[in-house]
Coordinates of C-alpha atoms and ligand atoms in Angstrom, one line a residue:
X6 CA 164.8 73.5 111.1
X7 CA 164.3 76.4 108.6
X8 CA 162.9 74.0 105.9
X9 CA 160.0 73.1 108.1
X10 CA 159.5 76.7 109.2
X11 CA 159.7 77.9 105.6
X12 CA 156.9 75.5 104.6
X13 CA 154.8 76.8 107.5
X14 CA 155.4 80.4 106.4
X15 CA 154.6 79.7 102.8
X16 CA 151.3 78.1 103.8
X17 CA 150.4 81.1 106.0
X18 CA 151.2 83.5 103.1
X19 CA 149.1 81.4 100.7
X20 CA 146.2 81.4 103.1
X21 CA 146.4 85.2 103.4
X22 CA 146.4 85.5 99.6
X23 CA 143.5 83.0 99.2
X24 CA 141.4 84.9 101.7
X25 CA 142.0 88.0 99.6
X26 CA 143.8 89.8 102.5
X27 CA 147.3 90.1 101.0
X28 CA 148.4 93.7 101.3
X29 CA 150.4 94.9 98.2
X30 CA 152.4 98.1 98.3
X31 CA 152.0 100.6 95.5
X32 CA 155.2 102.5 94.8
X33 CA 155.3 106.3 94.7
X34 CA 158.2 108.0 93.1
X35 CA 157.3 111.7 93.9
X36 CA 157.0 113.5 97.2
X37 CA 153.8 112.8 99.1
X38 CA 151.1 115.4 98.2
X39 CA 147.7 116.0 96.7
X40 CA 149.1 114.8 93.4
X41 CA 151.7 112.0 93.3
X42 CA 153.6 110.1 90.6
X43 CA 153.5 106.3 90.6
X44 CA 156.3 104.0 89.5
X45 CA 154.3 103.0 86.4
X46 CA 154.5 106.6 85.2
X47 CA 151.0 107.5 86.1
X48 CA 150.1 110.7 88.0
X49 CA 147.2 110.4 90.4
X50 CA 145.3 112.5 92.9
X51 CA 146.0 111.1 96.3
X52 CA 143.0 110.7 98.6
X53 CA 144.4 108.1 101.0
X54 CA 147.2 109.8 102.8
X55 CA 147.1 111.1 106.4
X56 CA 148.7 114.3 105.0
X57 CA 145.7 116.3 106.3
X58 CA 147.4 119.8 106.2
X59 CA 149.5 119.1 103.2
X60 CA 152.6 119.6 105.3
X61 CA 154.4 116.5 104.1
X62 CA 156.0 118.5 101.3
X63 CA 155.8 122.0 102.7
X64 CA 158.8 124.2 101.6
X65 CA 159.0 125.8 105.1
X66 CA 159.3 122.5 106.8
X67 CA 161.8 121.3 104.3
X68 CA 163.9 124.4 104.8
X69 CA 163.8 124.0 108.6
X70 CA 164.9 120.4 108.2
X71 CA 167.8 121.3 105.9
X72 CA 168.9 124.0 108.2
X73 CA 169.0 121.6 111.2
X74 CA 170.9 119.1 109.1
X75 CA 173.6 121.7 108.7
X76 CA 173.5 123.0 112.3
X77 CA 172.9 119.7 114.2
X78 CA 174.0 116.9 111.8
X79 CA 172.1 113.8 110.7
X80 CA 171.6 111.6 113.8
X81 CA 172.0 111.6 117.6
X82 CA 173.3 108.0 117.9
X83 CA 171.9 107.8 121.4
X84 CA 168.9 107.5 123.5
X85 CA 167.7 110.6 125.1
X86 CA 169.0 110.1 128.6
X87 CA 172.6 109.2 127.6
X88 CA 173.5 111.9 125.0
X89 CA 170.5 112.0 122.6
X90 CA 168.8 115.2 123.7
X91 CA 169.4 118.3 121.6
X92 CA 168.0 121.8 122.2
X93 CA 165.7 121.1 119.3
X94 CA 164.1 118.1 121.1
X95 CA 163.5 120.3 124.2
X96 CA 162.0 123.1 122.1
X97 CA 159.7 120.8 120.2
X98 CA 158.5 119.2 123.5
X99 CA 157.7 122.7 124.8
X100 CA 155.9 123.7 121.6
X101 CA 153.7 120.6 121.6
X102 CA 152.7 121.1 125.2
X103 CA 151.8 124.7 124.4
X104 CA 149.8 123.6 121.3
X105 CA 147.6 121.3 123.4
X106 CA 147.5 123.4 126.5
X107 CA 149.4 120.8 128.5
X108 CA 152.3 121.0 131.1
X109 CA 155.1 119.0 129.4
X110 CA 155.8 116.6 126.6
X111 CA 157.9 113.5 126.0
X112 CA 158.9 112.6 122.4
X113 CA 159.1 109.0 121.0
X114 CA 160.2 107.5 117.7
X115 CA 156.5 107.0 116.9
X116 CA 153.0 107.3 118.5
X117 CA 153.1 103.5 118.4
X118 CA 155.9 103.7 121.0
X119 CA 154.2 106.5 122.9
X120 CA 151.1 104.3 123.4
X121 CA 153.3 101.2 124.0
X122 CA 155.2 103.0 126.7
X123 CA 152.5 105.0 128.5
X124 CA 150.5 102.5 130.6
X125 CA 153.0 100.1 132.1
X126 CA 155.0 102.7 134.0
X127 CA 152.0 104.5 135.4
X128 CA 149.5 101.8 136.4
X129 CA 149.7 98.5 138.2
X130 CA 147.5 95.5 139.1
X131 CA 145.7 97.6 141.6
X132 CA 144.5 100.0 138.8
X133 CA 142.0 99.9 135.9
X134 CA 142.1 100.9 132.2
X135 CA 138.8 101.4 130.5
X136 CA 139.3 101.3 126.8
X137 CA 137.1 102.0 123.7
X138 CA 136.6 98.8 121.7
X139 CA 137.8 100.5 118.5
X140 CA 141.0 102.0 119.9
X141 CA 144.1 101.8 117.7
X142 CA 146.3 98.7 117.8
X143 CA 149.1 100.5 119.6
X144 CA 146.8 101.3 122.5
X145 CA 145.7 97.7 122.6
X146 CA 149.3 96.6 122.7
X147 CA 150.2 99.2 125.3
X148 CA 147.4 98.0 127.6
X149 CA 148.5 94.4 127.2
X150 CA 152.0 95.3 128.5
X151 CA 150.5 96.8 131.6
X152 CA 149.2 94.8 134.6
X153 CA 146.2 97.0 135.3
X154 CA 142.7 95.4 135.2
X155 CA 141.2 95.9 131.7
X156 CA 137.7 97.0 130.9
X157 CA 136.4 97.5 127.4
X158 CA 133.3 99.5 126.2
X159 CA 131.6 99.5 122.8
X160 CA 132.7 102.2 120.5
X161 CA 131.7 105.6 121.8
X162 CA 128.9 103.9 123.8
X163 CA 128.4 106.0 126.9
X164 CA 125.9 103.7 128.6
X165 CA 128.5 100.9 128.3
X166 CA 131.3 103.1 129.5
X167 CA 129.2 103.9 132.6
X168 CA 128.7 100.2 133.3
X169 CA 132.4 99.6 133.0
X170 CA 133.2 102.5 135.3
X171 CA 130.9 101.1 137.9
X172 CA 132.6 97.8 137.7
X173 CA 136.0 99.5 137.9
X174 CA 135.2 101.2 141.2
X175 CA 137.0 98.3 143.0
X176 CA 140.4 99.5 141.6
X177 CA 142.7 102.2 143.0
X178 CA 143.3 104.5 140.0
X179 CA 141.2 104.5 136.9
X180 CA 142.1 105.7 133.3
X181 CA 139.7 105.9 130.4
X182 CA 141.5 105.8 127.1
X183 CA 140.1 106.6 123.7
X184 CA 141.1 107.6 120.1
X185 CA 140.1 111.1 119.3
X186 CA 139.0 110.3 115.8
X187 CA 138.2 106.7 114.9
X188 CA 140.0 106.1 111.7
X189 CA 137.5 103.9 109.8
X190 CA 134.3 106.0 110.3
X191 CA 135.8 109.4 111.0
X192 CA 133.7 109.9 114.1
X193 CA 135.0 111.8 117.0
X194 CA 135.0 110.4 120.6
X195 CA 132.3 112.1 122.7
X196 CA 134.8 113.7 125.0
X197 CA 132.3 116.0 126.7
X198 CA 130.3 113.0 127.9
X199 CA 133.4 110.9 128.6
X200 CA 134.7 113.7 130.9
X201 CA 131.3 113.9 132.7
X202 CA 131.5 110.2 133.5
X203 CA 135.1 110.5 134.5
X204 CA 134.2 113.2 137.0
X205 CA 131.2 111.2 138.3
X206 CA 133.3 108.0 138.7
X207 CA 136.6 109.6 139.8
X208 CA 138.6 108.6 136.8
X209 CA 141.4 110.1 134.6
X210 CA 141.2 110.5 130.8
X211 CA 143.7 109.8 128.0
X212 CA 143.0 110.7 124.4
X213 CA 145.0 109.7 121.3
X214 CA 144.9 112.7 119.0
X215 CA 146.7 111.0 116.1
X216 CA 143.9 111.5 113.5
X217 CA 142.5 114.7 115.2
X218 CA 145.5 116.9 115.9
X219 CA 145.7 119.5 113.2
X220 CA 142.3 118.5 111.9
X221 CA 139.6 118.7 114.5
X222 CA 138.6 122.0 116.3
X223 CA 138.5 125.5 114.8
X224 CA 142.3 125.9 115.0
X225 CA 143.2 122.2 114.7
X226 CA 144.1 121.7 118.4
X227 CA 142.1 118.5 118.4
X228 CA 139.2 116.9 120.2
X229 CA 140.0 118.8 123.4
X230 CA 139.5 122.0 121.5
X231 CA 136.3 120.8 119.8
X232 CA 134.7 120.1 123.2
X233 CA 136.2 123.1 125.0
X234 CA 138.3 120.8 127.3
X235 CA 141.8 122.1 126.5
X236 CA 144.3 121.2 129.2
X237 CA 141.7 119.3 131.1
X238 CA 142.5 115.7 130.3
X239 CA 145.5 114.1 132.0
X240 CA 147.2 112.5 129.0
X241 CA 147.3 113.2 125.2
X242 CA 149.2 111.0 122.8
X243 CA 149.8 111.9 119.1
X244 CA 152.0 111.5 116.0
X245 CA 154.2 113.6 113.9
X246 CA 153.4 111.2 111.1
X247 CA 150.0 112.5 110.0
X248 CA 148.8 116.1 109.9
X249 CA 152.0 117.2 111.7
X250 CA 154.4 116.9 108.7
X251 CA 154.0 113.2 108.0
X252 CA 157.6 112.2 108.7
X253 CA 158.1 110.2 111.9
X254 CA 157.8 110.7 115.6
X255 CA 155.3 110.5 118.4
X256 CA 154.6 112.1 121.7
X257 CA 152.8 112.0 125.0
X258 CA 151.8 115.4 126.5
X259 CA 150.2 115.9 129.8
X260 CA 150.5 116.6 133.5
X261 CA 154.0 117.3 134.6
X262 CA 154.4 114.4 137.0
X263 CA 153.1 111.9 134.4
X264 CA 155.7 113.1 131.9
X265 CA 158.5 113.2 134.5
X266 CA 157.8 109.6 135.5
X267 CA 157.6 108.5 131.8
X268 CA 161.1 109.9 131.3
X269 CA 162.3 107.7 134.1
X270 CA 160.5 104.5 133.3
X271 CA 158.9 104.4 129.8
X272 CA 160.7 101.6 128.0
X273 CA 160.4 102.7 124.3
X274 CA 161.8 106.1 125.5
X275 CA 164.7 104.6 127.6
X276 CA 165.7 101.9 125.1
X277 CA 165.2 103.5 121.7
X278 CA 167.0 106.2 119.7
X279 CA 165.9 109.8 119.8
X280 CA 164.3 111.3 116.7
X281 CA 166.7 113.0 114.3
X282 CA 167.2 116.8 115.0
X283 CA 166.0 117.6 111.5
X284 CA 162.6 116.0 112.3
X285 CA 162.4 118.0 115.6
X286 CA 163.3 121.2 113.7
X287 CA 160.6 120.6 111.1
X288 CA 158.1 119.8 114.0
X289 CA 158.9 123.2 115.6
X290 CA 158.3 124.9 112.3
X291 CA 155.0 123.0 111.9
X292 CA 153.7 124.3 115.3
X293 CA 154.8 127.8 114.4
X294 CA 153.0 127.7 111.0
X295 CA 149.8 126.5 112.7
X296 CA 150.0 129.2 115.4
X297 CA 150.7 132.1 113.0
X298 CA 147.8 131.4 110.6
X299 CA 144.7 129.2 110.5
X300 CA 144.9 129.0 106.7
X301 CA 145.6 125.3 106.4
X302 CA 143.1 124.3 109.0
X303 CA 140.4 126.5 107.4
X304 CA 141.2 125.1 103.9
X305 CA 141.0 121.5 105.2
X306 CA 137.6 122.2 106.9
X307 CA 136.1 123.9 103.8
X308 CA 137.5 121.1 101.5
X309 CA 135.9 118.4 103.7
X310 CA 132.6 120.1 103.8
X311 CA 132.7 120.7 100.0
X312 CA 133.5 117.1 99.3
X313 CA 131.0 115.4 101.6
X314 CA 128.1 117.7 100.6
X315 CA 128.7 117.0 96.9
X316 CA 129.1 113.3 97.4
X317 CA 125.8 113.1 99.3
X318 CA 124.2 115.1 96.5
X319 CA 125.6 112.6 94.0
X320 CA 123.8 109.9 95.9
X321 CA 126.6 108.3 97.8
X322 CA 126.1 106.9 101.3
X323 CA 128.6 108.7 103.5
X324 CA 129.2 108.0 107.2
X325 CA 128.6 111.2 109.3
X326 CA 132.1 112.6 109.8
X327 CA 133.6 115.2 112.2
X328 CA 137.1 114.8 110.8
X329 CA 138.8 114.7 107.4
X330 CA 138.0 111.0 107.0
X331 CA 135.1 110.4 104.7
X332 CA 133.8 106.8 104.6
X333 CA 132.0 106.0 101.3
X334 CA 129.9 103.0 102.3
X335 CA 129.6 100.2 99.7
X336 CA 129.0 97.3 102.2
X337 CA 130.3 94.6 99.7
X338 CA 134.0 93.6 100.0
X339 CA 134.5 92.8 96.3
X340 CA 132.7 95.9 95.2
X341 CA 135.0 98.0 97.4
X342 CA 138.1 96.5 95.7
X343 CA 136.6 96.8 92.2
X344 CA 135.6 100.4 92.8
X345 CA 139.1 101.4 94.1
X346 CA 140.8 99.7 91.1
X347 CA 138.5 101.6 88.7
X348 CA 139.0 104.8 90.5
X349 CA 142.8 104.4 90.2
X350 CA 142.3 104.0 86.4
X351 CA 140.5 107.4 86.5
X352 CA 143.5 108.9 88.3
X353 CA 142.1 108.8 91.9
X354 CA 144.2 107.0 94.5
X355 CA 142.0 105.5 97.3
X356 CA 141.8 102.3 99.3
X357 CA 138.9 100.0 99.8
X358 CA 138.6 98.5 103.3
X359 CA 136.7 95.4 104.2
X360 CA 136.5 92.7 106.9
X361 CA 138.5 92.2 109.1
X362 CA 139.6 95.9 109.0
X363 CA 136.0 96.9 109.3
X364 CA 133.0 94.7 110.5
X365 CA 131.6 92.1 108.1
X366 CA 129.2 93.7 105.5
X367 CA 130.6 97.2 106.2
X368 CA 133.0 97.5 103.3
X369 CA 133.9 101.0 102.2
X370 CA 136.3 103.3 100.4
X371 CA 137.9 105.7 102.9
X372 CA 138.6 109.1 101.4
X373 CA 141.0 111.3 103.2
X374 CA 140.7 115.0 102.5
X375 CA 143.8 117.3 102.6
X376 CA 144.5 121.0 102.6
X377 CA 146.9 120.0 99.7
X378 CA 143.8 119.5 97.5
X379 CA 142.3 122.4 95.6
X380 CA 138.7 122.6 94.4
X381 CA 139.6 121.2 91.0
X382 CA 141.1 118.1 92.7
X383 CA 138.0 117.6 94.8
X384 CA 135.8 118.0 91.7
X385 CA 137.9 115.5 89.8
X386 CA 137.5 113.0 92.6
X387 CA 133.7 113.5 92.9
X388 CA 133.4 113.2 89.1
X389 CA 135.4 109.9 89.0
X390 CA 133.3 108.5 91.9
X391 CA 130.1 109.5 90.1
X392 CA 131.3 107.9 86.8
X393 CA 132.5 104.7 88.4
X394 CA 129.6 104.6 90.9
X395 CA 127.1 104.6 88.0
X396 CA 129.1 101.9 86.1
X397 CA 129.1 99.6 89.1
X398 CA 125.4 100.4 90.1
X399 CA 126.4 102.0 93.4
X400 CA 124.4 105.2 92.5
X401 CA 121.6 105.6 90.0
X402 CA 122.7 106.5 86.6
Ligands
LIG502 C1 148.5 106.4 113.2 C2 148.1 106.2 114.6 C3 149.1 105.8 115.6 C4 150.5 105.4 115.2 O1 151.2 106.6 114.9 P1 152.8 106.4 114.4 O2 153.4 107.7 114.8 O3 152.7 106.2 112.9 O4 153.3 105.2 115.1 C5 148.7 105.7 116.9 N1 147.4 105.9 117.3 C6 146.5 106.3 116.4 C7 145.1 106.5 116.9 C8 146.8 106.4 115.0 O5 145.9 106.7 114.2

């Protein structure tokens, strides 16, 4: 059997390669950070990590993790409900709920699991899920696992959302679900208008704050802070793998009864191991750091403003952003790859995105700003973009 299957796989792989869609992994040999070392010996400035607050290599998080390694050991060797719950898990759940102004939190191995396990236990065929067309793959998969009737609206399009809500009036319970920040453009979901419509059409709201937690809002509390809606949505999901330390782990935080039921019925929670205590300890430290001072959030905001203003001055076409994601529009797929390659030669580590990750003719380089960058790093990045941009005719030289 395998010989035939092998030939089939080889053809699939060749097709991917021929379409120019083969994803290669570049190997990093240093900790994640503003500056990283590659296996080929090169040091580069990293502008494509989700390490928004620079916490991935923060000494306080590392110390907290090491301490927990000594006090709580390496692994739990259990799911939460058998014997996988430590005091650190409970404390982190409390801290995350406080951070978002919610009632309780349930941890998962990843936000992919949080989204995969949130819909099916809560909603059934009598209910409706109204989902933004650009929502993350894990939300799409989670919705697929649930029997609720599905409605989809065009990205952040409130007229379309209203139309879908009208159609969904036939169902018993309704839930709008949206990413907080859409990762390819960096735009924020219009939560104020979403909540107005939710009120008008008797609907609940869930927001995935993976790219917005730690980033959006004056103190980094996310999109609910930006729109002054803290504690007002029913469900928030998020990750510990981006701004929140960058390791691993996800969570759902929300109304008490929702979290209570998820602990009873959510399959990725019931049938998958609990996160290592050292990750929970570092997570607790992360929330403490963000609550004691606004230094990292402020630095990220000023870095993002500094970068986008100067890139626009240099002549680049930047998508309007309300996050730390800065899409430098090039429109042409090959150009985005050539430019990313040349930037890496200049010591700037970025990734070009093109169809099918973004719509046809919308190729771009996505720059992600971090509090780990200092002004010299940002200047070096802008300078490299300007040099390569002129060489490739993207901006006027
Ligand atoms: C990154 C991301 C996830 C997945 O998070 P993990 O914890 O890495 O599984 C889920 N949703 C959104 C919107 C994301 O950006």
